[in-house]
Amino acid sequence: MANAGAAFGLEDVPDLPEAPTEQPKYNRDYHRLFVKFMSWLHKRTYTKAARFQPSALAGIQPHHVADYLKWRAYGTTDVDFKDLEQNPTCRSSTLEQDKKAISFYMPIKGATWNGTSGNPTKSDPVNEVVKEVKKAETQHRGKKSCATRDLTETEYRKVVHELYGKGSFESTIPASRLPFALSCKVHWSKNISEERQCPDQIILGSMDTDFCAMLGLANYMEASFNYGYGAAGREDAFLFTPESDPKLAPKHCNAAYRNILKAVFLSAPFLAVALLIAGVLGSHSIRKFAATLARGMGATADEVDIRVAGRLACLDGC
DNA sequence: ACCTAGCTTGCTTGAGAACC
DNA sequence: GGTTCTCAAGCAAGCTAGGT
């Protein structure tokens, strides 16, 4: 028999049919977790190069997945959820990621487990493990959360001031119905998969120079015209980098963003403010600061969904 | 500098329950 | 019977620490 795995450049492929008709799915993030599961299941160590044909996955049952999640959380499959001395050592979100990774590779993905077939991750025994670990977290018996806190308004202002101070704040058309606003359209973004998800969006100004997106955009455009890149009008150009190579531009932006953030977050003026507030600060909150602030000031989720850039102008009386 | 593991966040979608 | 609400599932990112 020809080595079916060789067709995929692999050696440790279990139970490959001689002429596989189905190409294995692959997802970089899920694959790592799935290989860990299969290694546990088969009591052997697969390399990250391993691929598993759907036909080799058909025997996976809900109790396999549930036991694996128990093992991940408690270090054993012999778990009594009523025993308050047994505490999970990982977060429920970690188990959920494991569950998603396993689900991703199941031959039957969409159907709930009906007792004999379906997706084994969509089953009561599996959901019960995750639920019990969540309950333990609530009771402070689980692993402590690693969540980081949001920026406060004081910290956000300090970030803006530091950016201006470092000279790196180099950084559309008027809306026809709202002459005091700008309209724009983003054709691709996170979680955007259809054209209808790219409506015209309105940018409103803020009565606060620290938060005004219009001022920031104007500054950026003026500077970029001077430097001759980004907003200067080249159709192949990216807005926030002089790099025009589609592969290099995101890396350039990412590196620049990291360097600037690191410089600001480690600056003495910012640390003087941040150290006064308890909790581990997450820089993730910088991009949702406006939404967090608006919700904190009483705006509804729907109002925040309008996605007004910068501080909500309506809250400023603008 | 780059990669990996563990974790968090924000969002959409769809099924089923609850409500009118 | 139609609408609204709730929740699980899934997708697509990003952050941080630690290792190489």
Short mmCIF file of C-alpha atoms (C1' of nucleotides) in Angstrom, two decimals:
data_model
loop_
_atom_site.label_atom_id
_atom_site.label_comp_id
_atom_site.label_asym_id
_atom_site.label_seq_id
_atom_site.Cartn_x
_atom_site.Cartn_y
_atom_site.Cartn_z
CA MET A 1 0.00 0.00 0.00
CA ALA A 2 1.30 3.43 -0.90
CA ASN A 3 1.96 5.71 2.01
CA ALA A 4 -1.17 7.84 1.91
CA GLY A 5 0.32 10.21 4.46
CA ALA A 6 3.21 10.95 2.12
CA ALA A 7 0.75 12.78 -0.11
CA PHE A 8 0.47 15.30 2.68
CA GLY A 9 4.17 15.23 3.52
CA LEU A 10 3.43 13.46 6.78
CA GLU A 11 4.60 10.39 8.56
CA ASP A 12 2.49 9.96 11.67
CA VAL A 13 -0.95 9.89 10.14
CA PRO A 14 -3.23 7.28 11.74
CA ASP A 15 -5.69 5.17 9.76
CA LEU A 16 -5.35 6.98 6.48
CA PRO A 17 -7.43 5.43 3.70
CA GLU A 18 -5.46 4.40 0.67
CA ALA A 19 -7.08 6.98 -1.56
CA PRO A 20 -8.39 9.76 0.64
CA THR A 21 -11.24 11.59 -0.99
CA GLU A 22 -11.55 14.28 1.65
CA GLN A 23 -8.80 16.83 2.15
CA PRO A 24 -8.25 17.47 5.87
CA LYS A 25 -9.32 20.88 7.04
CA TYR A 26 -6.62 23.02 8.60
CA ASN A 27 -6.70 25.96 10.94
CA ARG A 28 -3.42 27.05 12.48
CA ASP A 29 -4.84 28.06 15.86
CA TYR A 30 -7.19 25.13 16.26
CA HIS A 31 -4.71 22.57 14.95
CA ARG A 32 -2.34 23.00 17.88
CA LEU A 33 -5.13 22.29 20.35
CA PHE A 34 -6.56 19.46 18.29
CA VAL A 35 -3.20 17.67 18.07
CA LYS A 36 -2.99 17.88 21.85
CA PHE A 37 -6.42 16.24 22.12
CA MET A 38 -5.57 13.47 19.66
CA SER A 39 -2.27 12.83 21.46
CA TRP A 40 -4.18 12.41 24.72
CA LEU A 41 -6.82 10.25 23.05
CA HIS A 42 -4.38 7.88 21.35
CA LYS A 43 -1.90 7.93 24.25
CA ARG A 44 0.94 8.94 21.94
CA THR A 45 2.65 12.14 20.92
CA TYR A 46 1.74 13.51 17.51
CA THR A 47 3.84 16.24 15.99
CA LYS A 48 2.28 19.46 14.83
CA ALA A 49 2.67 18.16 11.27
CA ALA A 50 0.07 15.44 11.87
CA ARG A 51 -3.16 15.52 9.89
CA PHE A 52 -6.19 13.39 10.66
CA GLN A 53 -8.59 12.23 7.97
CA PRO A 54 -12.31 12.62 8.80
CA SER A 55 -12.65 8.84 8.54
CA ALA A 56 -10.19 8.53 11.44
CA LEU A 57 -12.29 10.85 13.59
CA ALA A 58 -15.63 9.10 13.22
CA GLY A 59 -15.18 7.09 16.42
CA ILE A 60 -14.84 10.09 18.71
CA GLN A 61 -17.65 10.08 21.28
CA PRO A 62 -18.87 12.78 23.69
CA HIS A 63 -17.31 10.99 26.67
CA HIS A 64 -13.90 11.17 24.99
CA VAL A 65 -14.17 14.92 24.70
CA ALA A 66 -15.68 15.32 28.18
CA ASP A 67 -12.91 13.20 29.73
CA TYR A 68 -10.28 15.20 27.90
CA LEU A 69 -11.70 18.47 29.22
CA LYS A 70 -11.79 17.00 32.74
CA TRP A 71 -8.18 15.95 32.36
CA ARG A 72 -7.25 19.42 31.13
CA ALA A 73 -9.01 21.14 34.02
CA TYR A 74 -8.46 18.72 36.88
CA GLY A 75 -5.53 16.56 35.79
CA THR A 76 -7.72 13.45 35.99
CA THR A 77 -10.84 12.05 34.37
CA ASP A 78 -12.11 10.86 37.76
CA VAL A 79 -13.89 14.03 38.79
CA ASP A 80 -16.74 14.48 41.25
CA PHE A 81 -18.17 17.96 40.65
CA LYS A 82 -19.79 17.93 44.09
CA ASP A 83 -16.40 17.55 45.72
CA LEU A 84 -15.40 21.11 46.60
CA GLU A 85 -11.83 19.96 47.20
CA GLN A 86 -11.38 19.28 43.47
CA ASN A 87 -10.55 22.63 41.89
CA PRO A 88 -9.88 23.29 38.20
CA THR A 89 -6.43 24.55 37.26
CA CYS A 90 -7.37 26.22 33.99
CA ARG A 91 -10.02 28.72 32.90
CA SER A 92 -13.33 27.71 31.35
CA SER A 93 -12.43 29.84 28.34
CA THR A 94 -9.46 27.54 27.76
CA LEU A 95 -11.81 24.54 27.71
CA GLU A 96 -14.11 26.38 25.34
CA GLN A 97 -11.20 26.96 22.98
CA ASP A 98 -10.33 23.25 23.19
CA LYS A 99 -13.95 22.37 22.47
CA LYS A 100 -14.06 24.67 19.48
CA ALA A 101 -10.79 23.24 18.16
CA ILE A 102 -12.10 19.68 18.39
CA SER A 103 -15.44 20.71 16.91
CA PHE A 104 -13.67 22.32 13.96
CA TYR A 105 -12.28 18.96 12.82
CA MET A 106 -15.34 16.79 13.41
CA PRO A 107 -16.73 15.11 10.26
CA ILE A 108 -20.28 16.09 11.27
CA LYS A 109 -19.93 19.62 12.53
CA GLY A 110 -23.35 21.23 12.59
CA ALA A 111 -25.58 18.57 14.13
CA THR A 112 -26.00 18.19 17.89
CA TRP A 113 -25.06 14.73 19.21
CA ASN A 114 -28.21 12.59 19.11
CA GLY A 115 -26.91 9.63 21.07
CA THR A 116 -25.27 7.81 18.19
CA SER A 117 -24.10 10.45 15.72
CA GLY A 118 -23.55 14.16 15.28
CA ASN A 119 -20.91 16.49 16.67
CA PRO A 120 -19.62 14.95 19.93
CA THR A 121 -18.62 18.37 21.25
CA LYS A 122 -22.26 19.46 21.04
CA SER A 123 -23.38 17.19 23.83
CA ASP A 124 -24.48 17.39 27.45
CA PRO A 125 -21.44 15.63 29.01
CA VAL A 126 -19.08 18.11 27.32
CA ASN A 127 -21.16 21.18 28.17
CA GLU A 128 -21.43 19.99 31.76
CA VAL A 129 -17.65 20.06 32.27
CA VAL A 130 -17.38 23.63 30.99
CA LYS A 131 -20.36 24.68 33.09
CA GLU A 132 -18.90 23.16 36.26
CA VAL A 133 -15.55 24.87 35.70
CA LYS A 134 -17.39 28.17 35.24
CA LYS A 135 -19.25 27.52 38.46
CA ALA A 136 -15.96 26.88 40.26
CA GLU A 137 -14.61 30.18 38.92
CA THR A 138 -17.67 31.95 40.28
CA GLN A 139 -17.10 30.33 43.67
CA HIS A 140 -13.43 31.42 43.56
CA ARG A 141 -12.33 27.79 43.42
CA GLY A 142 -11.06 28.01 39.86
CA LYS A 143 -8.00 29.53 38.30
CA LYS A 144 -7.80 33.26 38.81
CA SER A 145 -8.78 35.38 35.81
CA CYS A 146 -5.99 36.99 33.85
CA ALA A 147 -8.28 39.71 32.52
CA THR A 148 -6.70 43.14 32.36
CA ARG A 149 -8.50 46.32 33.30
CA ASP A 150 -9.58 49.07 30.90
CA LEU A 151 -7.87 52.42 30.61
CA THR A 152 -9.33 55.18 32.72
CA GLU A 153 -10.14 58.55 31.19
CA THR A 154 -7.09 60.06 32.94
CA GLU A 155 -4.82 57.39 31.50
CA TYR A 156 -6.28 57.75 28.02
CA ARG A 157 -5.71 61.50 28.06
CA LYS A 158 -2.13 60.90 29.20
CA VAL A 159 -1.58 58.51 26.30
CA VAL A 160 -2.84 61.12 23.84
CA HIS A 161 -0.65 63.83 25.39
CA GLU A 162 2.40 61.57 25.30
CA LEU A 163 1.76 60.77 21.64
CA TYR A 164 1.54 64.47 20.79
CA GLY A 165 4.68 65.11 22.84
CA LYS A 166 6.65 62.51 20.92
CA GLY A 167 5.81 64.12 17.60
CA SER A 168 4.48 60.82 16.29
CA PHE A 169 0.87 61.95 16.06
CA GLU A 170 1.24 62.54 12.34
CA SER A 171 -1.64 61.42 12.38
CA THR A 172 -12.90 61.44 3.20
CA ILE A 173 -15.57 63.73 2.34
CA PRO A 174 -18.15 65.82 4.18
CA ALA A 175 -21.39 63.97 4.88
CA SER A 176 -24.08 65.31 2.56
CA ARG A 177 -26.89 65.04 5.11
CA LEU A 178 -24.77 66.21 8.05
CA PRO A 179 -22.50 69.03 6.85
CA PHE A 180 -20.74 69.20 10.22
CA ALA A 181 -19.69 65.52 10.01
CA LEU A 182 -17.56 63.31 7.79
CA SER A 183 -18.69 60.13 6.12
CA CYS A 184 -16.47 57.22 5.29
CA LYS A 185 -16.65 53.58 4.31
CA VAL A 186 -14.41 50.75 5.44
CA HIS A 187 -14.43 47.95 2.90
CA TRP A 188 -12.69 45.34 5.00
CA SER A 189 -12.29 44.86 8.71
CA LYS A 190 -12.48 42.33 11.50
CA ASN A 191 -15.69 40.25 11.29
CA ILE A 192 -16.60 41.84 7.96
CA SER A 193 -17.44 39.20 5.39
CA GLU A 194 -20.16 40.69 3.21
CA GLU A 195 -20.55 43.86 1.18
CA ARG A 196 -23.74 44.73 3.06
CA GLN A 197 -21.66 44.89 6.25
CA CYS A 198 -19.82 47.92 4.87
CA PRO A 199 -22.34 50.76 5.10
CA ASP A 200 -21.41 54.43 5.08
CA GLN A 201 -20.28 55.47 8.54
CA ILE A 202 -20.37 58.93 10.06
CA ILE A 203 -17.51 60.49 12.00
CA LEU A 204 -18.58 63.19 14.42
CA GLY A 205 -16.26 65.62 16.05
CA SER A 206 -15.85 66.00 19.79
CA MET A 207 -15.84 69.12 21.90
CA ASP A 208 -12.64 67.79 23.43
CA THR A 209 -9.33 68.25 21.63
CA ASP A 210 -7.94 65.10 23.21
CA PHE A 211 -10.65 62.89 21.76
CA CYS A 212 -11.65 64.61 18.51
CA ALA A 213 -11.28 62.16 15.63
CA MET A 214 -11.72 64.95 13.08
CA LEU A 215 -8.77 66.89 14.45
CA GLY A 216 -6.65 63.76 14.53
CA LEU A 217 -7.57 62.89 10.96
CA ALA A 218 -6.88 66.44 9.78
CA ASN A 219 -3.46 66.41 11.44
CA TYR A 220 -2.65 63.07 9.93
CA MET A 221 -3.73 64.03 6.42
CA GLU A 222 -1.77 67.27 6.52
CA ALA A 223 1.36 65.46 7.65
CA SER A 224 0.95 62.61 5.17
CA PHE A 225 0.52 65.06 2.28
CA ASN A 226 3.79 66.64 3.34
CA TYR A 227 5.52 63.26 3.48
CA GLY A 228 3.85 62.06 0.29
CA TYR A 229 2.37 58.79 1.47
CA GLY A 230 -0.82 57.25 2.81
CA ALA A 231 -3.60 59.78 2.49
CA ALA A 232 -1.64 61.63 -0.19
CA GLY A 233 -3.77 59.95 -2.80
CA ARG A 234 -1.81 57.02 -4.20
CA GLU A 235 -4.42 54.37 -4.89
CA ASP A 236 -2.08 51.55 -3.95
CA ALA A 237 -1.07 53.22 -0.68
CA PHE A 238 -2.10 52.20 2.81
CA LEU A 239 -3.40 54.92 5.05
CA PHE A 240 -1.01 54.56 7.96
CA THR A 241 2.25 53.36 6.42
CA PRO A 242 4.53 54.42 3.55
CA GLU A 243 4.98 50.71 2.77
CA SER A 244 2.90 49.78 -0.28
CA ASP A 245 3.62 46.03 -0.35
CA PRO A 246 0.39 44.35 0.87
CA LYS A 247 2.43 41.72 2.71
CA LEU A 248 4.81 44.13 4.40
CA ALA A 249 2.41 46.97 5.16
CA PRO A 250 0.53 45.25 8.03
CA LYS A 251 3.84 44.20 9.62
CA HIS A 252 5.16 47.72 9.31
CA CYS A 253 2.02 49.14 10.92
CA ASN A 254 2.08 46.53 13.66
CA ALA A 255 5.74 47.15 14.50
CA ALA A 256 5.27 50.92 14.53
CA TYR A 257 2.18 50.62 16.70
CA ARG A 258 3.96 48.36 19.19
CA ASN A 259 6.99 50.64 19.42
CA ILE A 260 4.88 53.74 19.98
CA LEU A 261 2.66 52.07 22.57
CA LYS A 262 5.64 50.65 24.41
CA ALA A 263 7.30 54.07 24.54
CA VAL A 264 4.13 55.73 25.81
CA PHE A 265 3.14 53.07 28.33
CA LEU A 266 6.64 53.00 29.81
CA SER A 267 7.00 56.78 29.92
CA ALA A 268 7.35 58.36 33.35
CA PRO A 269 4.32 60.69 32.97
CA PHE A 270 2.03 57.80 32.05
CA LEU A 271 3.37 55.49 34.78
CA ALA A 272 2.82 58.23 37.33
CA VAL A 273 -0.89 58.11 36.51
CA ALA A 274 -1.29 54.36 35.92
CA LEU A 275 0.38 53.28 39.16
CA LEU A 276 -2.27 55.12 41.16
CA ILE A 277 -4.97 52.74 39.89
CA ALA A 278 -5.21 49.13 41.05
CA GLY A 279 -5.28 46.23 38.63
CA VAL A 280 -3.26 45.02 35.66
CA LEU A 281 -3.73 47.39 32.73
CA GLY A 282 -4.44 45.93 29.30
CA SER A 283 -3.54 47.95 26.23
CA HIS A 284 -6.36 46.14 24.43
CA SER A 285 -8.80 48.60 25.98
CA ILE A 286 -7.27 51.53 24.11
CA ARG A 287 -9.26 50.73 20.98
CA LYS A 288 -12.57 50.39 22.77
CA PHE A 289 -12.05 53.25 25.20
CA ALA A 290 -14.72 55.41 23.57
CA ALA A 291 -17.31 52.63 23.81
CA THR A 292 -16.38 51.83 27.42
CA LEU A 293 -16.61 55.48 28.42
CA ALA A 294 -19.91 55.98 26.63
CA ARG A 295 -21.47 52.93 28.32
CA GLY A 296 -20.15 54.17 31.66
CA MET A 297 -21.87 57.51 31.07
CA GLY A 298 -25.22 55.87 30.43
CA ALA A 299 -25.28 55.29 26.66
CA THR A 300 -27.15 52.17 25.61
CA ALA A 301 -25.51 49.35 23.68
CA ASP A 302 -27.46 50.38 20.59
CA GLU A 303 -26.22 53.95 20.88
CA VAL A 304 -22.65 52.72 21.16
CA ASP A 305 -23.22 50.49 18.14
CA ILE A 306 -23.65 53.62 16.04
CA ARG A 307 -19.86 53.56 16.19
CA VAL A 308 -19.27 57.26 16.56
CA ALA A 309 -15.54 57.75 16.41
CA GLY A 310 -13.86 59.27 19.41
CA ARG A 311 -15.87 60.45 22.37
CA LEU A 312 -19.60 60.41 21.66
CA ALA A 313 -20.39 63.90 20.50
CA CYS A 314 -23.92 63.68 21.80
CA LEU A 315 -22.62 63.20 25.32
CA ASP A 316 -20.54 66.34 24.93
CA GLY A 317 -23.52 68.37 23.89
CA CYS A 318 -22.09 68.73 20.41
"C1'" DA B 1 13.16 38.88 16.67
"C1'" DC B 2 10.22 35.28 16.37
"C1'" DC B 3 7.27 31.58 18.02
"C1'" DT B 4 4.06 29.21 21.15
"C1'" DA B 5 0.71 28.54 24.82
"C1'" DG B 6 -2.80 30.20 27.49
"C1'" DC B 7 -6.03 33.42 27.79
"C1'" DT B 8 -9.42 37.43 26.69
"C1'" DT B 9 -12.39 40.24 23.79
"C1'" DG B 10 -15.93 41.51 20.50
"C1'" DC B 11 -18.71 40.19 17.27
"C1'" DT B 12 -22.45 37.28 14.35
"C1'" DT B 13 -25.57 33.52 13.79
"C1'" DG B 14 -29.11 30.36 14.80
"C1'" DA B 15 -32.09 27.64 17.80
"C1'" DG B 16 -35.34 27.55 21.19
"C1'" DA B 17 -37.92 29.70 24.95
"C1'" DA B 18 -40.84 33.37 26.43
"C1'" DC B 19 -43.98 36.74 25.52
"C1'" DC B 20 -47.81 39.27 23.37
"C1'" DG C 1 -48.61 32.87 14.96
"C1'" DG C 2 -45.40 36.45 15.04
"C1'" DT C 3 -41.96 38.90 17.63
"C1'" DT C 4 -38.51 39.40 21.08
"C1'" DC C 5 -35.21 37.62 24.17
"C1'" DT C 6 -31.58 34.49 25.70
"C1'" DC C 7 -27.91 31.64 25.16
"C1'" DA C 8 -24.68 28.45 22.94
"C1'" DA C 9 -21.71 28.00 19.17
"C1'" DG C 10 -18.55 29.76 16.22
"C1'" DC C 11 -15.25 33.16 14.05
"C1'" DA C 12 -11.49 36.32 14.10
"C1'" DA C 13 -8.80 38.70 16.13
"C1'" DG C 14 -5.23 40.50 20.08
"C1'" DC C 15 -2.41 40.40 24.59
"C1'" DT C 16 1.18 38.57 27.64
"C1'" DA C 17 4.69 35.64 29.35
"C1'" DG C 18 8.01 32.56 28.45
"C1'" DG C 19 10.95 29.99 25.42
"C1'" DT C 20 14.22 29.68 21.45
#
